[in-house]
Tab-separated table of C-alpha atoms in Angstrom:
chain	number	residue	atom	x	y	z
A	1	UNK	CA	-1.477	-13.796	-41.665
A	2	UNK	CA	2.073	-12.493	-41.174
A	3	UNK	CA	0.809	-9.043	-40.248
A	4	UNK	CA	-1.562	-10.540	-37.667
A	5	UNK	CA	1.273	-12.633	-36.207
A	6	UNK	CA	3.594	-9.635	-35.978
A	7	UNK	CA	0.834	-7.628	-34.323
A	8	UNK	CA	0.251	-10.343	-31.737
A	9	UNK	CA	3.990	-10.572	-31.032
A	10	UNK	CA	4.141	-6.829	-30.531
A	11	UNK	CA	1.279	-6.867	-28.035
A	12	UNK	CA	3.128	-9.394	-25.860
A	13	UNK	CA	6.440	-7.527	-26.136
A	14	UNK	CA	7.520	-4.889	-23.627
A	15	UNK	CA	8.807	-1.370	-24.293
A	16	UNK	CA	12.558	-1.001	-23.973
A	17	UNK	CA	13.860	1.010	-21.028
A	18	UNK	CA	17.099	1.854	-22.866
A	19	UNK	CA	15.823	5.201	-24.239
A	20	UNK	CA	15.166	6.322	-20.675
A	21	UNK	CA	18.521	5.529	-19.097
A	22	UNK	CA	18.963	9.227	-18.323
A	23	UNK	CA	15.863	9.099	-16.118
A	24	UNK	CA	17.258	6.326	-13.885
A	25	UNK	CA	18.382	7.707	-10.554
A	26	UNK	CA	21.830	6.498	-9.496
A	27	UNK	CA	22.293	4.477	-6.341
A	28	UNK	CA	23.775	6.698	-3.669
A	29	UNK	CA	24.708	5.590	-0.187
A	30	UNK	CA	22.863	8.028	2.070
A	31	UNK	CA	24.538	9.872	4.895
A	32	UNK	CA	23.751	8.520	8.366
A	33	UNK	CA	20.143	9.297	9.345
A	34	UNK	CA	19.401	10.736	5.873
A	35	UNK	CA	15.999	9.948	4.360
A	36	UNK	CA	16.330	7.445	1.539
A	37	UNK	CA	14.162	5.110	-0.498
A	38	UNK	CA	14.516	1.642	-1.985
A	39	UNK	CA	12.299	0.460	-4.833
A	40	UNK	CA	11.215	-3.184	-5.225
A	41	UNK	CA	8.940	-2.904	-8.261
A	42	UNK	CA	5.224	-2.077	-8.541
A	43	UNK	CA	4.557	0.264	-5.599
A	44	UNK	CA	6.667	-1.551	-3.033
A	45	UNK	CA	9.002	1.085	-1.612
A	46	UNK	CA	10.943	1.270	1.631
A	47	UNK	CA	11.512	4.708	3.163
A	48	UNK	CA	14.040	4.897	5.976
A	49	UNK	CA	16.238	7.292	7.935
A	50	UNK	CA	18.120	4.393	9.597
A	51	UNK	CA	16.115	4.870	12.798
A	52	UNK	CA	12.601	4.295	11.426
A	53	UNK	CA	11.435	2.464	8.295
A	54	UNK	CA	8.101	2.709	6.469
A	55	UNK	CA	7.252	0.229	3.706
A	56	UNK	CA	4.523	0.457	1.084
A	57	UNK	CA	2.847	-2.889	0.215
A	58	UNK	CA	5.757	-5.344	0.485
A	59	UNK	CA	4.917	-7.410	-2.615
A	60	UNK	CA	7.751	-9.764	-3.584
A	61	UNK	CA	6.269	-13.135	-4.656
A	62	UNK	CA	5.178	-11.910	-8.112
A	63	UNK	CA	3.375	-15.023	-9.441
A	64	UNK	CA	3.578	-15.532	-13.207
A	65	UNK	CA	0.783	-14.866	-15.696
A	66	UNK	CA	0.190	-18.600	-16.003
A	67	UNK	CA	-0.047	-19.000	-12.224
A	68	UNK	CA	-2.463	-16.082	-12.017
A	69	UNK	CA	-4.628	-17.624	-14.727
A	70	UNK	CA	-4.881	-21.219	-13.571
A	71	UNK	CA	-3.714	-21.544	-9.957
A	72	UNK	CA	-4.534	-20.377	-6.495
A	73	UNK	CA	-1.757	-18.090	-5.330
A	74	UNK	CA	-0.049	-17.575	-1.994
A	75	UNK	CA	3.120	-15.914	-0.674
A	76	UNK	CA	6.402	-17.422	-1.833
A	77	UNK	CA	8.618	-17.564	1.243
A	78	UNK	CA	11.856	-18.005	-0.712
A	79	UNK	CA	11.199	-15.011	-2.971
A	80	UNK	CA	10.237	-12.864	-0.001
A	81	UNK	CA	13.426	-13.811	1.858
A	82	UNK	CA	15.617	-13.100	-1.198
A	83	UNK	CA	14.051	-9.704	-1.803
A	84	UNK	CA	14.393	-8.630	1.816
A	85	UNK	CA	18.014	-9.762	1.760
A	86	UNK	CA	18.783	-7.932	-1.500
A	87	UNK	CA	17.281	-4.760	-0.061
A	88	UNK	CA	18.997	-5.148	3.339
A	89	UNK	CA	15.587	-5.035	5.035
A	90	UNK	CA	15.566	-6.235	8.612
A	91	UNK	CA	13.170	-4.096	10.641
A	92	UNK	CA	10.134	-2.138	9.434
A	93	UNK	CA	7.925	-0.090	11.723
A	94	UNK	CA	4.852	0.346	9.531
A	95	UNK	CA	3.699	-1.508	6.410
A	96	UNK	CA	1.108	0.504	4.466
A	97	UNK	CA	-1.068	-1.535	2.078
A	98	UNK	CA	-2.388	0.651	-0.744
A	99	UNK	CA	-5.295	-1.653	-1.652
A	100	UNK	CA	-6.125	-5.329	-1.721
A	101	UNK	CA	-5.277	-6.509	-5.223
A	102	UNK	CA	-2.733	-9.313	-5.122
A	103	UNK	CA	0.138	-7.144	-6.436
A	104	UNK	CA	-0.108	-5.055	-3.275
A	105	UNK	CA	-1.417	-7.255	-0.459
A	106	UNK	CA	-0.376	-10.826	-1.270
A	107	UNK	CA	2.776	-10.848	0.882
A	108	UNK	CA	1.993	-8.152	3.433
A	109	UNK	CA	1.157	-10.442	6.359
A	110	UNK	CA	4.186	-12.686	5.825
A	111	UNK	CA	6.490	-9.699	5.386
A	112	UNK	CA	5.095	-7.976	8.478
A	113	UNK	CA	5.703	-11.129	10.485
A	114	UNK	CA	9.341	-11.298	9.357
A	115	UNK	CA	10.214	-7.606	9.850
A	116	UNK	CA	8.002	-7.069	12.926
A	117	UNK	CA	5.886	-4.361	11.270
A	118	UNK	CA	2.372	-3.185	12.013
A	119	UNK	CA	0.155	-3.373	8.913
A	120	UNK	CA	-2.123	-0.429	8.118
A	121	UNK	CA	-4.877	-1.175	5.619
A	122	UNK	CA	-8.533	-1.435	4.771
A	123	UNK	CA	-11.186	-3.856	5.985
A	124	UNK	CA	-10.468	-5.964	2.870
A	125	UNK	CA	-6.769	-6.094	3.709
A	126	UNK	CA	-7.728	-7.086	7.249
A	127	UNK	CA	-9.752	-10.048	5.950
A	128	UNK	CA	-6.833	-11.243	3.813
A	129	UNK	CA	-4.377	-10.939	6.696
A	130	UNK	CA	-6.685	-12.680	9.165
A	131	UNK	CA	-7.326	-15.477	6.657
A	132	UNK	CA	-3.703	-16.607	6.883
A	133	UNK	CA	-3.634	-17.441	10.614
A	134	UNK	CA	-0.097	-16.126	11.105
A	135	UNK	CA	1.147	-15.658	14.638
A	136	UNK	CA	2.218	-12.258	15.874
A	137	UNK	CA	0.931	-10.190	12.949
A	138	UNK	CA	-0.399	-6.786	13.996
A	139	UNK	CA	-2.895	-4.914	11.838
A	140	UNK	CA	-4.676	-1.608	12.275
A	141	UNK	CA	-7.636	-0.881	10.028
A	142	UNK	CA	-7.453	2.736	8.860
A	143	UNK	CA	-9.623	5.203	6.970
A	144	UNK	CA	-8.771	8.179	4.815
A	145	UNK	CA	-7.975	11.155	7.026
A	146	UNK	CA	-5.988	9.113	9.540
A	147	UNK	CA	-2.575	10.273	10.721
A	148	UNK	CA	0.090	8.155	12.372
A	149	UNK	CA	3.550	9.057	13.688
A	150	UNK	CA	6.598	6.785	13.713
A	151	UNK	CA	9.905	8.325	14.721
A	152	UNK	CA	10.489	11.375	12.504
A	153	UNK	CA	7.804	10.242	10.025
A	154	UNK	CA	4.301	11.698	10.104
A	155	UNK	CA	1.994	9.668	7.826
A	156	UNK	CA	-1.261	11.036	6.383
A	157	UNK	CA	-3.719	8.646	4.720
A	158	UNK	CA	-5.805	9.779	1.734
A	159	UNK	CA	-8.561	8.163	-0.280
A	160	UNK	CA	-7.158	7.464	-3.734
A	161	UNK	CA	-9.244	5.618	-6.350
A	162	UNK	CA	-7.809	2.706	-8.262
A	163	UNK	CA	-6.837	3.081	-11.900
A	164	UNK	CA	-10.015	3.132	-14.020
A	165	UNK	CA	-11.233	-0.003	-15.711
A	166	UNK	CA	-9.259	-2.454	-13.569
A	167	UNK	CA	-11.120	-5.307	-11.882
A	168	UNK	CA	-11.824	-6.854	-9.438
A	169	UNK	CA	-13.287	-3.905	-7.558
A	170	UNK	CA	-15.406	-3.595	-4.438
A	171	UNK	CA	-14.698	-4.821	-0.921
A	172	UNK	CA	-13.847	-8.342	0.190
A	173	UNK	CA	-16.721	-9.689	2.237
A	174	UNK	CA	-16.923	-12.829	4.295
A	175	UNK	CA	-14.073	-15.165	5.095
A	176	UNK	CA	-10.934	-15.096	2.951
A	177	UNK	CA	-8.619	-18.080	2.797
A	178	UNK	CA	-5.154	-18.341	1.271
A	179	UNK	CA	-4.239	-19.663	-1.280
A	180	UNK	CA	-6.822	-17.889	-3.425
A	181	UNK	CA	-7.576	-17.082	-7.036
A	182	UNK	CA	-6.194	-13.771	-8.270
A	183	UNK	CA	-9.686	-12.404	-8.887
A	184	UNK	CA	-10.642	-13.014	-5.265
A	185	UNK	CA	-8.267	-10.204	-4.265
A	186	UNK	CA	-10.766	-7.372	-4.628
A	187	UNK	CA	-9.376	-3.869	-4.323
A	188	UNK	CA	-11.399	-2.662	-1.331
A	189	UNK	CA	-10.555	0.856	-0.218
A	190	UNK	CA	-7.557	2.411	-1.929
A	191	UNK	CA	-5.083	4.839	-0.366
A	192	UNK	CA	-2.387	7.358	-1.104
A	193	UNK	CA	0.071	8.557	1.547
A	194	UNK	CA	1.975	11.692	2.429
A	195	UNK	CA	5.103	11.188	4.535
A	196	UNK	CA	6.380	14.274	6.329
A	197	UNK	CA	10.002	14.053	7.422
A	198	UNK	CA	12.635	16.667	8.296
A	199	UNK	CA	14.452	15.741	5.043
A	200	UNK	CA	11.418	16.190	2.820
A	201	UNK	CA	7.695	15.752	2.244
A	202	UNK	CA	6.858	12.745	0.077
A	203	UNK	CA	3.510	11.902	-1.560
A	204	UNK	CA	2.974	8.316	-2.733
A	205	UNK	CA	0.115	7.742	-5.208
A	206	UNK	CA	0.156	3.993	-5.957
A	207	UNK	CA	-2.713	3.952	-8.481
A	208	UNK	CA	-3.054	6.130	-11.580
A	209	UNK	CA	-6.281	7.915	-10.762
A	210	UNK	CA	-7.410	11.007	-8.882
A	211	UNK	CA	-10.093	12.767	-6.919
A	212	UNK	CA	-10.484	16.405	-7.864
A	213	UNK	CA	-9.145	18.624	-5.099
A	214	UNK	CA	-7.863	15.680	-3.056
A	215	UNK	CA	-4.396	17.213	-2.641
A	216	UNK	CA	-5.273	20.884	-3.009
A	217	UNK	CA	-3.952	21.668	0.477
A	218	UNK	CA	-1.178	19.061	0.494
A	219	UNK	CA	2.435	20.059	-0.037
A	220	UNK	CA	5.045	17.615	-1.353
A	221	UNK	CA	8.674	17.892	-2.425
A	222	UNK	CA	8.622	14.525	-4.189
A	223	UNK	CA	5.721	12.585	-5.706
A	224	UNK	CA	6.064	8.840	-6.241
A	225	UNK	CA	3.530	8.629	-9.062
A	226	UNK	CA	1.776	5.398	-9.985
A	227	UNK	CA	1.532	5.068	-13.765
A	228	UNK	CA	0.157	1.533	-14.182
A	229	UNK	CA	-2.325	1.570	-17.070
A	230	UNK	CA	-1.747	5.254	-17.801
A	231	UNK	CA	-0.503	4.474	-21.309
A	232	UNK	CA	-4.022	3.359	-22.237
A	233	UNK	CA	-5.732	6.522	-20.991
A	234	UNK	CA	-6.752	9.586	-22.982
A	235	UNK	CA	-4.459	12.617	-23.026
A	236	UNK	CA	-7.046	14.620	-21.104
A	237	UNK	CA	-7.074	12.058	-18.298
A	238	UNK	CA	-3.269	12.032	-18.076
A	239	UNK	CA	-3.119	15.821	-17.947
A	240	UNK	CA	-5.730	16.025	-15.207
A	241	UNK	CA	-4.067	13.240	-13.207
A	242	UNK	CA	-0.788	15.157	-13.385
A	243	UNK	CA	-2.479	18.414	-12.434
A	244	UNK	CA	-4.336	16.892	-9.458
A	245	UNK	CA	-1.254	15.170	-8.023
A	246	UNK	CA	1.997	16.811	-9.102
A	247	UNK	CA	0.614	20.256	-9.900
A	248	UNK	CA	-1.581	20.470	-6.815
A	249	UNK	CA	1.252	19.651	-4.414
A	250	UNK	CA	3.899	21.876	-5.986
A	251	UNK	CA	6.398	19.021	-6.265
A	252	UNK	CA	9.306	19.612	-8.641
A	253	UNK	CA	10.494	15.986	-8.472
A	254	UNK	CA	8.425	13.019	-9.706
A	255	UNK	CA	9.494	9.372	-9.465
A	256	UNK	CA	7.453	6.907	-11.523
A	257	UNK	CA	6.275	3.674	-9.883
A	258	UNK	CA	3.957	0.762	-10.772
A	259	UNK	CA	5.295	0.615	-14.335
A	260	UNK	CA	6.953	-2.810	-14.327
A	261	UNK	CA	5.714	-6.273	-15.265
A	262	UNK	CA	4.830	-7.691	-11.854
A	263	UNK	CA	4.518	-11.240	-13.215
A	264	UNK	CA	8.330	-11.496	-13.521
A	265	UNK	CA	10.412	-12.504	-10.493
A	266	UNK	CA	12.584	-9.889	-8.841
A	267	UNK	CA	15.777	-11.839	-9.502
A	268	UNK	CA	15.313	-10.913	-13.179
A	269	UNK	CA	15.781	-7.320	-14.404
A	270	UNK	CA	12.706	-5.136	-14.130
A	271	UNK	CA	10.834	-4.881	-17.421
A	272	UNK	CA	7.957	-2.673	-18.495
A	273	UNK	CA	4.509	-4.242	-18.640
A	274	UNK	CA	3.704	-5.680	-22.104
A	275	UNK	CA	1.859	-3.534	-24.643
A	276	UNK	CA	-1.355	-5.520	-24.299
A	277	UNK	CA	-1.841	-4.065	-20.810
A	278	UNK	CA	-0.047	-0.727	-20.950
A	279	UNK	CA	2.312	1.489	-22.966
A	280	UNK	CA	5.140	2.874	-20.831
A	281	UNK	CA	6.734	4.642	-23.795
A	282	UNK	CA	3.587	6.656	-24.375
A	283	UNK	CA	3.271	7.387	-20.662
A	284	UNK	CA	6.835	8.631	-20.266
A	285	UNK	CA	6.748	10.801	-23.371
A	286	UNK	CA	3.520	12.480	-22.259
A	287	UNK	CA	4.762	13.020	-18.702
A	288	UNK	CA	8.151	14.271	-19.899
A	289	UNK	CA	6.365	16.897	-21.983
A	290	UNK	CA	4.296	18.024	-19.008
A	291	UNK	CA	7.325	18.066	-16.707
A	292	UNK	CA	9.489	20.030	-19.158
A	293	UNK	CA	6.792	22.612	-19.740
A	294	UNK	CA	6.496	23.213	-15.983
A	295	UNK	CA	10.167	22.985	-14.987
A	296	UNK	CA	9.789	19.679	-13.146
A	297	UNK	CA	11.876	16.500	-13.305
A	298	UNK	CA	10.729	12.896	-13.703
A	299	UNK	CA	12.807	9.848	-12.798
A	300	UNK	CA	12.817	6.071	-12.550
A	301	UNK	CA	14.427	4.139	-9.693
A	302	UNK	CA	16.641	1.051	-9.849
A	303	UNK	CA	15.564	-1.873	-7.658
A	304	UNK	CA	16.947	-2.712	-4.203
A	305	UNK	CA	19.564	0.023	-3.874
A	306	UNK	CA	19.218	3.102	-1.635
A	307	UNK	CA	18.541	6.465	-3.240
A	308	UNK	CA	18.936	9.500	-0.988
A	309	UNK	CA	15.944	11.795	-1.539
A	310	UNK	CA	17.362	15.105	-0.393
A	311	UNK	CA	19.793	15.430	-3.365
A	312	UNK	CA	17.025	14.859	-5.955
A	313	UNK	CA	14.837	17.599	-4.483
A	314	UNK	CA	16.314	20.462	-6.475
A	315	UNK	CA	13.723	22.984	-5.280
A	316	UNK	CA	11.923	22.117	-2.022
A	317	UNK	CA	8.247	22.999	-2.311
A	318	UNK	CA	7.294	22.699	1.335
A	319	UNK	CA	8.229	24.979	4.232
A	320	UNK	CA	10.082	23.299	7.081
A	321	UNK	CA	8.968	23.822	10.646
């Protein structure tokens, strides 16, 4: 009985981040017009050069496990406002929604309305946005292969499958109304992005999965690598995921994203997802071994604070025009 109880307690515990303090990038105030990033948990990241800002997802409400299980969920205006304030976010040009699960799309329409951004997403994302009847929200439905330019940023959109074994999958069809049950947020099409900027080429892979050859002709200096669920995958899967993202692009710098427990509010310290859903320790140890063997570096990012990207790119992989 005691052994069973201890096992259950372990499954609901979270790995400690303390052993990986050396992987945490320090906050560094960027030089004027220097490309920098701010991390807000999951795969919500703001990239900016002070003139133009590109945000991935914009998920800040982070409903609890209990809310996800028994309630209909909707954006939390107070949590959104606090997160934007903590990250000094005022204006965003483009908001890129990776896919339509709640931990990516829930807040996108409300955030876009506040920061005057254009949303770029799938047909499923479009249905969720339109189901909220918010004034002044602009959305452009995009497909893999699209390219958009904002200021000094050139954005390429890639098909990028969701992590295996995670439901609900498939597109959202018919009318969508908010609030909604968590399982009504079907993934729809899923994207990765490459941002080309004079300060560096950045690949963002929000979900831990791959298409063989997807990035074979794509160069990146930095990969923001989604690792959600990777701790439950076989070694062979992890190695191929690494090879098809980091190895294929030539990036020497890898920043891990989508590792935190997104059912905790952002005014509490970020914590790894509990063992019942993932194993961040196992993920980091396997990726550290791959990175060390190939002369690459992996990092974590603190929330809210700016991190200049140029200093962490020790060996640029991509030629500059």
